[in-house]
Coordinates of C-alpha atoms in Angstrom, one line a residue:
Chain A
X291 CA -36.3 -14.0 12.7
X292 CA -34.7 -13.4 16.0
X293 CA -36.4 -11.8 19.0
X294 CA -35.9 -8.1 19.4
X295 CA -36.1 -7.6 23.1
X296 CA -35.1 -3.6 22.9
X297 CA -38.0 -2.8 20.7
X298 CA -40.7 -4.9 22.1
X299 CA -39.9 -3.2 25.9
X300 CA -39.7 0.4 24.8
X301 CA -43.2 -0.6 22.9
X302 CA -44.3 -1.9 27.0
X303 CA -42.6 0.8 28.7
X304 CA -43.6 3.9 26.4
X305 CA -47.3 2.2 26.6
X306 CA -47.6 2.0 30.6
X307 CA -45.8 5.4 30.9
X308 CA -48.3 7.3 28.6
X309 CA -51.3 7.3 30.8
X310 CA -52.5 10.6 29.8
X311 CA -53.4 8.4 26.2
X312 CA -54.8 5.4 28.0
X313 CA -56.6 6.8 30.2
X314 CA -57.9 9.1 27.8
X315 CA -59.0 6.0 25.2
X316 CA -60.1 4.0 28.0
X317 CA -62.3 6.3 29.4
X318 CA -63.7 7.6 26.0
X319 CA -65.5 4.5 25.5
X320 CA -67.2 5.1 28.7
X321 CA -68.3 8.3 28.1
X322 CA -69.9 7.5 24.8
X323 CA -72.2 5.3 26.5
X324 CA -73.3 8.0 29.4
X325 CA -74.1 10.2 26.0
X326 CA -77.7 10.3 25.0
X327 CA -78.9 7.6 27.2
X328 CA -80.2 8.3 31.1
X329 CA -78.3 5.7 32.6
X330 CA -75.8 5.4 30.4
X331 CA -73.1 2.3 30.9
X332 CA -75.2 1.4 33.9
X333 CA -77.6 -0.3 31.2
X334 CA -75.0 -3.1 30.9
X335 CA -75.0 -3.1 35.4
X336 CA -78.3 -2.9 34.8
X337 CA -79.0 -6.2 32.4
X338 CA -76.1 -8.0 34.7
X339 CA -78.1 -7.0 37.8
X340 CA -81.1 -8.7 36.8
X341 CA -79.6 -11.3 35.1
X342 CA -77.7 -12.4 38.7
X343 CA -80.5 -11.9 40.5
X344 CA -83.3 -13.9 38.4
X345 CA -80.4 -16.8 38.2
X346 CA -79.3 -16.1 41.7
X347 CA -83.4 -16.4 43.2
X348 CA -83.8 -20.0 40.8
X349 CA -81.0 -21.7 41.1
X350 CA -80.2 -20.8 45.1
X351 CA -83.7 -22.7 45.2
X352 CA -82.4 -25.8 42.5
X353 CA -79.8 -26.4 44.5
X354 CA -81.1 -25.8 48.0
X355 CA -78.6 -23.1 49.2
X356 CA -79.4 -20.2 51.5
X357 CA -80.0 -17.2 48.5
X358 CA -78.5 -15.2 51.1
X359 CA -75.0 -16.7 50.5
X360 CA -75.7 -17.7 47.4
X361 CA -76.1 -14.3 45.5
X362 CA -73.7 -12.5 46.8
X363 CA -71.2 -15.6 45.9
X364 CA -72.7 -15.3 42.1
X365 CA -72.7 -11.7 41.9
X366 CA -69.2 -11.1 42.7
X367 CA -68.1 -13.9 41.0
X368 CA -70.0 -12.7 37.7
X369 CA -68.6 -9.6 38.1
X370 CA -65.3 -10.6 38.6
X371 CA -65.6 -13.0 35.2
X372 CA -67.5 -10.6 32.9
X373 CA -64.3 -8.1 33.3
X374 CA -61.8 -11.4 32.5
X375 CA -63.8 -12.6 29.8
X376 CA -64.1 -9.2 28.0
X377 CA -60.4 -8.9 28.6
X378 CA -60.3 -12.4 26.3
X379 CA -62.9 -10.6 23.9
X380 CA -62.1 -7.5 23.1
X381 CA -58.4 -8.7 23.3
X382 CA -58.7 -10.8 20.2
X383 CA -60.7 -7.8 18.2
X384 CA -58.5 -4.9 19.7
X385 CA -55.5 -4.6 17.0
X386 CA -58.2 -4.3 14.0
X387 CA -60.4 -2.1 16.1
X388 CA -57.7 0.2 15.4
X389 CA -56.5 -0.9 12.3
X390 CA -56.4 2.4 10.7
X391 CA -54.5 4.2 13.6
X392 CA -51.9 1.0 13.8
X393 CA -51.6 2.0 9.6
X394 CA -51.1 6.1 10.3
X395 CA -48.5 6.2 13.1
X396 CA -46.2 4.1 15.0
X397 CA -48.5 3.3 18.2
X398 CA -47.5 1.6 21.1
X399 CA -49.7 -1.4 20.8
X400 CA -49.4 -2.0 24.9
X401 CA -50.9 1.5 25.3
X402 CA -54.2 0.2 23.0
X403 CA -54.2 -2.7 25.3
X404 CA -53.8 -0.7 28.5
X405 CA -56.4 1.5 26.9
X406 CA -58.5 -1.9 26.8
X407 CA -58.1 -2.8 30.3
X408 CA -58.6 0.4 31.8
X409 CA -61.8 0.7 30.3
X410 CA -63.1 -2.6 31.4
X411 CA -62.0 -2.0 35.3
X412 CA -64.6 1.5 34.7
X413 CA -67.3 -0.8 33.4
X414 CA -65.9 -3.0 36.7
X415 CA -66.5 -0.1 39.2
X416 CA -69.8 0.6 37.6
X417 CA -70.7 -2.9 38.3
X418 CA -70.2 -2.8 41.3
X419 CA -72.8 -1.0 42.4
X420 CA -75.1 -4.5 41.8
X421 CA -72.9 -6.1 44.2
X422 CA -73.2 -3.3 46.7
X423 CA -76.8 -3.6 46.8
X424 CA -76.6 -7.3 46.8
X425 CA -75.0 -7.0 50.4
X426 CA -77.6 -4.8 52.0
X427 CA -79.8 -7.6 50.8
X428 CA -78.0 -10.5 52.2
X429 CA -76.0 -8.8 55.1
X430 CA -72.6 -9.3 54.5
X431 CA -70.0 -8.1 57.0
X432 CA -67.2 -5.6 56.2
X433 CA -64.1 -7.3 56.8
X434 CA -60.9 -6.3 56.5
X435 CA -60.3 -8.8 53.6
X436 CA -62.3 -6.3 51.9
X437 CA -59.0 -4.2 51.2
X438 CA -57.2 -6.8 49.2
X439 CA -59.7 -6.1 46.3
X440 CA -57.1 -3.8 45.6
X441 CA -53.8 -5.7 44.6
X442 CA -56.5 -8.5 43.8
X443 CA -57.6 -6.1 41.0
X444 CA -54.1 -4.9 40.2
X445 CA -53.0 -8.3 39.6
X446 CA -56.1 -9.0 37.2
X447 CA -55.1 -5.7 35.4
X448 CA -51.7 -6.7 35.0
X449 CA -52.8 -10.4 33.7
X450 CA -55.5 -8.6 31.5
X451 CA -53.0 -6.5 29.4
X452 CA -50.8 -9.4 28.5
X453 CA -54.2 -11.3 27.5
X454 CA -54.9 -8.5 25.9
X455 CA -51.9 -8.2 23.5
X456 CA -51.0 -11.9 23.1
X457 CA -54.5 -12.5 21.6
X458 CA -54.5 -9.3 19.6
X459 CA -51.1 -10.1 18.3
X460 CA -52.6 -13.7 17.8
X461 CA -56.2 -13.2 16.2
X462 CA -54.0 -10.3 13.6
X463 CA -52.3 -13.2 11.9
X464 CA -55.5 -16.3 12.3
X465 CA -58.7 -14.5 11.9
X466 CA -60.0 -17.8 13.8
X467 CA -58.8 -17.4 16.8
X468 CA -61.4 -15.0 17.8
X469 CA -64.4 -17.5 17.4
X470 CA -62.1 -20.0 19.3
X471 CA -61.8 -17.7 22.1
X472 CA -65.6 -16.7 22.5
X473 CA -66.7 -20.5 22.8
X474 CA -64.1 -21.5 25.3
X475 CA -65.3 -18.6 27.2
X476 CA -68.6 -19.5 27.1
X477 CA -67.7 -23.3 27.8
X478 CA -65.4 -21.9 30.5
X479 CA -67.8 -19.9 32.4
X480 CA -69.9 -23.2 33.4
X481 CA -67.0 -25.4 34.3
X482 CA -65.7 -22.9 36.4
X483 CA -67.1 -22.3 39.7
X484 CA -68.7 -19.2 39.2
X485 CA -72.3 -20.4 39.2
X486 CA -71.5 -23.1 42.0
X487 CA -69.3 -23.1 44.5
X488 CA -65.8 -25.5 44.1
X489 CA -67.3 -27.4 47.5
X490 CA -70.1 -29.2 45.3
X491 CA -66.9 -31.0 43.2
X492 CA -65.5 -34.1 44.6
X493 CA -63.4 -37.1 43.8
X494 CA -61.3 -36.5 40.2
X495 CA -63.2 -33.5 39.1
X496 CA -61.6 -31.5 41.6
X497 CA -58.9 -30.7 38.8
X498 CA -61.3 -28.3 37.3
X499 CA -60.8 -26.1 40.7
X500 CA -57.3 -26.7 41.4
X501 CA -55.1 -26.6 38.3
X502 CA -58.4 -24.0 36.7
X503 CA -56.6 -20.3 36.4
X504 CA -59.3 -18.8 35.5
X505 CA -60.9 -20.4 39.1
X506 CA -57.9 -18.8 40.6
X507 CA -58.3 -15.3 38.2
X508 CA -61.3 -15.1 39.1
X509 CA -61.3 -15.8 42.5
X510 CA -58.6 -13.7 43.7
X511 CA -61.1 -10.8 43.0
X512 CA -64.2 -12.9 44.6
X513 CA -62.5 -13.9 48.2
X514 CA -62.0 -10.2 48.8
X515 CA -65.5 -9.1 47.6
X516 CA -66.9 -11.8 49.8
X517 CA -64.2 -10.6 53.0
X518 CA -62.3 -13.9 52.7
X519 CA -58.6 -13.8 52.4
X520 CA -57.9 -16.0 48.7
X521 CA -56.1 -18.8 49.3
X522 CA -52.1 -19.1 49.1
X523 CA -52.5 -21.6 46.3
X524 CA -54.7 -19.0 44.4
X525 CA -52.1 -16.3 44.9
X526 CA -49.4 -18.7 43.7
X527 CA -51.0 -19.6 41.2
X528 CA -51.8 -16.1 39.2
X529 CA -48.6 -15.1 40.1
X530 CA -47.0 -18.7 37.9
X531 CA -49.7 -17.4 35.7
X532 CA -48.5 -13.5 35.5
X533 CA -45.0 -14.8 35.3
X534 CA -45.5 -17.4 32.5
X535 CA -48.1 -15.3 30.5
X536 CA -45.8 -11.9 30.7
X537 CA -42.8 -14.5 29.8
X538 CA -44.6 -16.3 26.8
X539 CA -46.2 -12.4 25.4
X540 CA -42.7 -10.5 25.5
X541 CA -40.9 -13.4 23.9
X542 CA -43.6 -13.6 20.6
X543 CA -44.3 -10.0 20.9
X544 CA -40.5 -9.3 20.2
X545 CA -41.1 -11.6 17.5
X546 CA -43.9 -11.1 15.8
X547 CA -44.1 -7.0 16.5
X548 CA -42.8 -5.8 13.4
X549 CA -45.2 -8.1 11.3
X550 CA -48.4 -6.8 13.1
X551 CA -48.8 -4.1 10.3
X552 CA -48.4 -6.6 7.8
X553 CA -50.7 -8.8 8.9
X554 CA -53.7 -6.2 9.8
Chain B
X65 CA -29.2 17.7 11.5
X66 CA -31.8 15.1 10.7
X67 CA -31.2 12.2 8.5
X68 CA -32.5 9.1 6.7
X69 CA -30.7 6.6 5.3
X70 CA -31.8 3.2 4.1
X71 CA -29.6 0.6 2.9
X72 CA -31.0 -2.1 0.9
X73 CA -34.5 -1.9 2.2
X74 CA -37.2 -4.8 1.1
X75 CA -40.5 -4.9 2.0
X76 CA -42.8 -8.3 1.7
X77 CA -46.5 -8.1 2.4
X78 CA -47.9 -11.7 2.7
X79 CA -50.9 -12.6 1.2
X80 CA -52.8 -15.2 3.3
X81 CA -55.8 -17.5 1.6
X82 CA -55.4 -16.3 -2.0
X83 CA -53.5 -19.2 -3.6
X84 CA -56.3 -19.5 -6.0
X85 CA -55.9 -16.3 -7.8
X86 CA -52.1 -16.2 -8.0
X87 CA -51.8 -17.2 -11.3
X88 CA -54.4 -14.4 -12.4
X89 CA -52.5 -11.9 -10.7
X90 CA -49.2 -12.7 -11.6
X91 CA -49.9 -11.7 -15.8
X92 CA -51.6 -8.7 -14.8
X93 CA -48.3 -7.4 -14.1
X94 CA -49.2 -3.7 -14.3
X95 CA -50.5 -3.5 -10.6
X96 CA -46.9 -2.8 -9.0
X97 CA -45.3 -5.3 -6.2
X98 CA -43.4 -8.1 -7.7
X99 CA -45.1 -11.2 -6.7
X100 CA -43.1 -14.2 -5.4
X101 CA -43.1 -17.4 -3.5
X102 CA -40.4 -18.5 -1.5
X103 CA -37.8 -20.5 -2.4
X104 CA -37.3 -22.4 0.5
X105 CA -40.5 -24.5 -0.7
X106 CA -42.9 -23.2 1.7
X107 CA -46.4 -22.5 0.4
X108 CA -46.6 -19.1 1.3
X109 CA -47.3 -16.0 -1.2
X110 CA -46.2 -12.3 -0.8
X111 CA -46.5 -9.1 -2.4
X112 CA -42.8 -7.7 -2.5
X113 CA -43.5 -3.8 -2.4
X114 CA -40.2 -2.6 -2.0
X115 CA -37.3 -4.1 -3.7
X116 CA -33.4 -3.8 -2.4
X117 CA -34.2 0.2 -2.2
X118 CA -31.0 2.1 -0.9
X119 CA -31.9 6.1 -0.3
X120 CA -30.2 8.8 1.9
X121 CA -31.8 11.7 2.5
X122 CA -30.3 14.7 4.2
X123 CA -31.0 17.7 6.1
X124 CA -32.7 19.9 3.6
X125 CA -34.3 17.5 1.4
X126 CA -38.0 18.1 0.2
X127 CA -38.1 14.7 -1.5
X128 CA -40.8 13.9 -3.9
X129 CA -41.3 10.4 -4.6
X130 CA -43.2 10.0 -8.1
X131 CA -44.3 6.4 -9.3
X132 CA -47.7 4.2 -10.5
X133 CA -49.9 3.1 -8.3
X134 CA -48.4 0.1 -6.5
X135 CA -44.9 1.5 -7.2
X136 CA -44.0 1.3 -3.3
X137 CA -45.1 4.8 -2.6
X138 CA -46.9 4.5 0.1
X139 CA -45.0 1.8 1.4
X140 CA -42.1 3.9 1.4
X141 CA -43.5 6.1 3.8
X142 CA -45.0 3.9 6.1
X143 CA -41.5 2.5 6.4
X144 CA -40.4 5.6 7.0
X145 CA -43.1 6.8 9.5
X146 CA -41.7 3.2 11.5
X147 CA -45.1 1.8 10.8
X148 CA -43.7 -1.2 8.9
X149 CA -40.6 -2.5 9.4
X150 CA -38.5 -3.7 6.4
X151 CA -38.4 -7.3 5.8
X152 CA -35.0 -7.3 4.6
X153 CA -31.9 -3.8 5.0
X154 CA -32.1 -1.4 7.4
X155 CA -33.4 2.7 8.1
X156 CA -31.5 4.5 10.0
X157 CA -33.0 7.9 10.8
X158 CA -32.2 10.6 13.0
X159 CA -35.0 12.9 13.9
X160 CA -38.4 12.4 14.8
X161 CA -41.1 11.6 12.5
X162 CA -44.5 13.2 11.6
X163 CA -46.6 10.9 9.5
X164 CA -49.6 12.7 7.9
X165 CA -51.3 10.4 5.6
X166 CA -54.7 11.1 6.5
X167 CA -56.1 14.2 8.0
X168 CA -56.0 13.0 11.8
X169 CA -55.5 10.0 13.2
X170 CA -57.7 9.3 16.1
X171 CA -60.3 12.1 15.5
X172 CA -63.8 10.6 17.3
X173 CA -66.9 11.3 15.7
X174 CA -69.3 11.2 20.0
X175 CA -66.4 13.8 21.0
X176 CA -66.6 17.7 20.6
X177 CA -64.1 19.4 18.0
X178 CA -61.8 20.9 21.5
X179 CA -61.9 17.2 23.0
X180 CA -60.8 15.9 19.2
X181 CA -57.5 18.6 19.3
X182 CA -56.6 17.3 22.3
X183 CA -57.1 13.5 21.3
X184 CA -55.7 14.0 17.7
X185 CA -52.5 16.4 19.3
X186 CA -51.5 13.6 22.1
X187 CA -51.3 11.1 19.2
X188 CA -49.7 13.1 16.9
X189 CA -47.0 13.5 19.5
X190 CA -48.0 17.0 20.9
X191 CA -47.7 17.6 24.3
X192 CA -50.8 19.3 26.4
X193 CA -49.1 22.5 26.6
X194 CA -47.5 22.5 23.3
X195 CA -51.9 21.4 22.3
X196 CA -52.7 24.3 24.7
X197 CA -50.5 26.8 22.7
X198 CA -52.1 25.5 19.5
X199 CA -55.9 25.7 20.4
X200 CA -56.1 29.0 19.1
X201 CA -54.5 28.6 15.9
X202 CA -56.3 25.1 15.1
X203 CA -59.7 27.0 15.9
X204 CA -58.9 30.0 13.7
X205 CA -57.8 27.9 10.8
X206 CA -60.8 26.0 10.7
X207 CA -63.3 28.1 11.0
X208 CA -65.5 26.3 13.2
X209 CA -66.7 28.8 15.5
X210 CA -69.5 27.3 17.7
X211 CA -69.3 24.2 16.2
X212 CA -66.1 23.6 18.3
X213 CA -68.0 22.5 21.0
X214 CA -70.3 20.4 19.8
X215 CA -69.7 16.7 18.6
X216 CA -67.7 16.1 15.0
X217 CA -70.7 13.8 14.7
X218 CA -73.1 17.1 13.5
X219 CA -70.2 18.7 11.1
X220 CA -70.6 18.3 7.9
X221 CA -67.8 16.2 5.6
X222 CA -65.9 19.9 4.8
X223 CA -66.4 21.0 8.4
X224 CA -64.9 17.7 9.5
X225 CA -61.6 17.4 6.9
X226 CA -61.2 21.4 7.9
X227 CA -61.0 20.8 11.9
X228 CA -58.4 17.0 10.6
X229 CA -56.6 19.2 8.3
X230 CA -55.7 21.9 10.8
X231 CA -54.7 19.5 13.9
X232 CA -52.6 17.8 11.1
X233 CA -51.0 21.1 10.0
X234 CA -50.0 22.4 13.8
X235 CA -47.2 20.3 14.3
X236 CA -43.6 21.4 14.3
X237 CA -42.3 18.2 12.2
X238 CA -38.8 17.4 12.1
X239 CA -38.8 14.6 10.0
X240 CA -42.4 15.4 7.6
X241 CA -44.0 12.6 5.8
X242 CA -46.6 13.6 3.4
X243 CA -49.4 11.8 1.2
X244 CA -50.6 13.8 -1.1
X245 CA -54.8 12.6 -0.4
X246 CA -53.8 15.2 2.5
X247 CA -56.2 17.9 1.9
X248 CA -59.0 20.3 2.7
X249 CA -62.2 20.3 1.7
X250 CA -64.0 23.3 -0.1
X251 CA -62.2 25.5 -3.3
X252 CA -62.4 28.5 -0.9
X253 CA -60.2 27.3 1.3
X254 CA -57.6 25.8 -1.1
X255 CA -55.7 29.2 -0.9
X256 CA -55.6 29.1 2.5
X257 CA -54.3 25.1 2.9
X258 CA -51.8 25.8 0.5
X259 CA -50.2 28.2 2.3
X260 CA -50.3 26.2 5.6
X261 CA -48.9 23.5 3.7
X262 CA -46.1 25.8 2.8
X263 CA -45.5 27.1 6.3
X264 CA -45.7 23.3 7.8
X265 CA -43.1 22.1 4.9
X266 CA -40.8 25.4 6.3
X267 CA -40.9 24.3 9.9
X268 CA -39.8 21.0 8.8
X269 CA -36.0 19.8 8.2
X270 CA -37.0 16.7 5.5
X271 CA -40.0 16.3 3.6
X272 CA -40.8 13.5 2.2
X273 CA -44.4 14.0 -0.1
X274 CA -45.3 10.6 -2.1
X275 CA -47.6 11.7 -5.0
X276 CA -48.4 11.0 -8.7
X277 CA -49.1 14.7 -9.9
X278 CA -46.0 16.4 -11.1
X279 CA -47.1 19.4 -10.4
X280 CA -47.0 19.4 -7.0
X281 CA -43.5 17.6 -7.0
X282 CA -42.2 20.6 -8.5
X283 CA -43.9 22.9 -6.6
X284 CA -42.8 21.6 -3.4
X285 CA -39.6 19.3 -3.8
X286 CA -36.1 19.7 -4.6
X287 CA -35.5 16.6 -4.9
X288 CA -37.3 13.5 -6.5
X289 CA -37.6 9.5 -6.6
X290 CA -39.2 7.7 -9.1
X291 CA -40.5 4.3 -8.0
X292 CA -41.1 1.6 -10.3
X293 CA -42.2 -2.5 -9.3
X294 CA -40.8 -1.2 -5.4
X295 CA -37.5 0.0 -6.8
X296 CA -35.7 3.6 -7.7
X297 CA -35.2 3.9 -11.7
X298 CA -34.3 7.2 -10.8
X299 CA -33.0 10.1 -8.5
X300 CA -32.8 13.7 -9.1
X301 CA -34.0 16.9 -9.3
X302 CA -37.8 16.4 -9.9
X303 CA -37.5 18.1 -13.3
X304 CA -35.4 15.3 -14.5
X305 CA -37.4 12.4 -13.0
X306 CA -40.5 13.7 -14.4
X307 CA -39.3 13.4 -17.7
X308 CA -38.1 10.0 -17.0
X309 CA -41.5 9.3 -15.5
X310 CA -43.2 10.6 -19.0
X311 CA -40.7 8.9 -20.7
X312 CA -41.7 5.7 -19.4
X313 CA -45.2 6.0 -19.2
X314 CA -44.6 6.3 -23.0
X315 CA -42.6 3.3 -23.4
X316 CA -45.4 1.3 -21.2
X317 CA -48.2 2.5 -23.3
X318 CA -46.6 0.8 -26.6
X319 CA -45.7 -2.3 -24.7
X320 CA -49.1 -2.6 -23.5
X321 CA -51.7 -2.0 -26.3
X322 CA -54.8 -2.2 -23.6
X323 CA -53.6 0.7 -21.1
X324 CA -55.5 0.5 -18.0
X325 CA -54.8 3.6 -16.2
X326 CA -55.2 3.8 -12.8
X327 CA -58.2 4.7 -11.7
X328 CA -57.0 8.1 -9.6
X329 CA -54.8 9.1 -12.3
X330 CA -57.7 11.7 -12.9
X331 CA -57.3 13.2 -9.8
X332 CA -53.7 13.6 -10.2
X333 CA -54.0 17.3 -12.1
X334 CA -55.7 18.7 -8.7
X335 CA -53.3 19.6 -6.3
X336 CA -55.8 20.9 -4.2
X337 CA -56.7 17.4 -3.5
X338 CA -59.5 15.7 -2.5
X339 CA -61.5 15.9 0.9
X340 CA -60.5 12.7 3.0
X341 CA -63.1 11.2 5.4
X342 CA -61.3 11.4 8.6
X343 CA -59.8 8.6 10.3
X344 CA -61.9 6.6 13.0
X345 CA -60.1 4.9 16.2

């Protein structure tokens, strides 16, 4: 089977161009979770709010750091990997979440996993409102930083799509996959500096910062939310990361689109 | 002028994790796609749905296609509709394509009947004026009245297939692919869908309609397939292929003393068809 290039970038382009539909799915999730409830998708800020901050007051303690640098550090840098990780997760279950739309009409399967990423930067915004609080609590200065959430974000977004589709193309043809995915996440989320800060690794170890992307994915949101400036090797490093991962998706997705169907 | 034209056209579904009841399926050859394993020694199993079919279809053509259950029917259209892609030949088609197999795609059961138009239109290919311009029309054929703007989630199963069936039917098709579980719910209404059915089939150039009741082949082709193991044993006007069709449906029943008909041939006689649970995203 050889690639075909045409189809798989009219399925990318006709996806990104059709925001009206994305933006529609994406933020139809949302709404259903403001229906009937009070708070509405603020239960899941809420439940992340007190999860960061119980963590946040014990283990600033355990580990003898100043909470007031500490929290703020593990609140932006939860935030930052509950939007990546559910990119991973939902990614792998998107394509038969929608099994019986893929069956009735020829969809763009980029706009379902636009759809997907859109709706987790909502749930992203909504979080942020922790994180807000979080710094009237510990004081932290506006910087100018600050503004570089935005390609930070952008860059994410763009990451999160292909994620998105190269597991959902993936976990269509080996139903494993998605079980494989959740426990490297949750292995993941301790070996990467989210809960402690890359200064406490020395010696060899070191590798699990430097040559991490998800440090890097994750951080090039953090170091803006915190009014640092993320480091050149971070920004080289998602961009390898964007390149490689768009590179690797088009080339199976040219492949492997016309057997999605078939497989689902 | 639209067109289809397929040329040699296989389909293979593969089947993953059932090499244990292969051999069980392979003598119960009755259930349709030819079964087959590779040749080039790999393990791998599929269900071949659609065998070498070569078709063309012009401008004009209300095309029934008539078969078993498992004959490639609804194969055929999803290959038409672009959903699958042959394994094997090519489709060439020139026009674009409205696939209604289900009474709308995409309809949400937390969203209001108005928010569900909009959703259901955009994926059916509608623009928002071209939804805009249809409001009115979709609301009037359902009958929903109030109910329009409160969530699908309180209509009733009727209520529900009436507001699918009517998004379905707004479209100006060029290219309109039907399956015949397409329907509306209550008997009072049948009337009513039948002649929106007619006035959808008008607006269209082809029409493709996959079904098993003859009746509604003749009533709305002018043109027939019959499908048999995923290939054409026949091609013409749909009086003649339904006597092939009865013809061998006779010749199957003395080859096989047990006949096991398929389980929905029952429902074949009613062309007013039966209500389909909407779609969920």
């Amino acid at each position: 089977m050889t690639p075909e290039y045409g189809v798989a970038i009219t399925d990318i382009t006709s996806g990104l161009m059709n925001w009206d539909m994305w933006g529609r799915l994406g933020w139809r999730e949302v709404k259903r979770r403001y229906r009937r409830t009070v708070v509405g998708p603020f239960w899941t800020t809420l439940s992340l709010g007190i999860f960061v901050v119980a963590l946040g007051v014990v283990w600033s303690r355990l580990w003898g750091q100043d909470p007031k640098t500490y929290l703020p550090y593990l609140t932006s840098g939860m935030l930052t990997w509950v939007m990546f990780s559910t990119f991973c997760t939902e990614g792998s279950s998107s394509f038969f979440a929608s099994e019986a739309l893929i069956k009735q009409l020829r969809v763009s399967y980029t706009l379902l996993s636009i759809a997907v990423v859109w709706r987790n930067l909502i749930v992203f915004f909504h979080n942020l409102a922790i994180y807000f609080f979080i710094c009237i609590y510990a004081g932290v200065p506006i910087a100018w930083p600050m503004l570089l959430i935005v390609p930070g974000l952008l860059v994410l977004s763009i990451n999160g799509v292909w994620i998105v589709l190269l597991l959902g193309m993936i976990c269509s043809r080996f139903r494993d996959i998605q079980q494989l995915v959740t426990s490297i996440l949750q292995v993941s989320m301790f070996i990467t500096p989210i809960f402690w800060s890359p200064d406490q690794l020395t010696g060899r170890a070191k590798i699990l910062v430097d040559y991490n992307p998800l440090y890097h994915y994750v951080d090039i949101v953090r170091s803006p939310l915190l009014g640092k400036v993320p480091s050149a090797w971070t920004w080289f490093l998602v961009a390898l990361m964007t390149a490689a991962g768009w590179s690797v998706t088009i080339y199976l997705f040219s492949r492997f689109r016309r057997r999605i169907p078939y497989w689902l | 002028m639209a067109s289809i034209k397929l040329d040699k056209v296989c389909a293979d579904f593969p089947v993953y994790g059932s090499q244990i009841s292969f051999r069980k399926v392979l003598f119960n050859r009755t259930i349709g796609g030819l079964l087959s394993r590779p040749n080039d020694g790999s393990k791998r199993i599929s269900v071949r749905a659609l065998d070498h079919v070569s078709l063309d279809v012009r401008h004009g053509d209300q095309l029934g296609i008539i078969g078993h259950n498992g004959a490639g029917k609804s194969t055929m259209l999803r290959l038409l509709a672009g959903i699958y892609e042959p394994s094997h030949g090519t489709i060439k088609i020139d026009g674009g394509v409205s696939p209604l197999f289900d009474t709308s795609p995409g309809i949400d059961q937390e969203d209001t009947g108005y928010e569900n138009i909009v959703t259901c239109g955009l994926f059916l290919g509608m623009t928002r004026q071209e939804i805009a311009a249809k409001t009115e029309d979709i609301e009037n054929f359902a009958e929903l009245g109030e109910y329009m703007a409160l969530p699908v989630r309180t209509y009733s199963t009727g209520m529900m297939v009436r507001l699918g069936f009517a998004i379905a039917t707004a479209i100006d098709p060029e290219i309109l692919l039907l399956d015949e579980g397409l329907g509306a719910g209550d008997a009072r209404f049948a009337n009513r869908v039948r002649k929106r059915m007619h006035a959808l089939i008008g607006r269209s150039s082809i029409m493709v309609l996959a079904s098993h009741s003859d009746a509604l082949v003749q009533q709305l082709c002018n043109r027939a397939i019959l499908l048999d193991h995923g290939r054409i044993v026949a091609d013409g006007t749909p009086d003649e292929v339904i006597e092939r069709y009865k013809e061998m449906n006779a010749e199957t029943d003395k080859a096989l003393p047990p006949p096991t008909p398929p389980e929905d041939d029952a429902s074949a006689e009613d062309i007013d068809l039966m209500p389909v649970a909407p779609a969920k995203v």
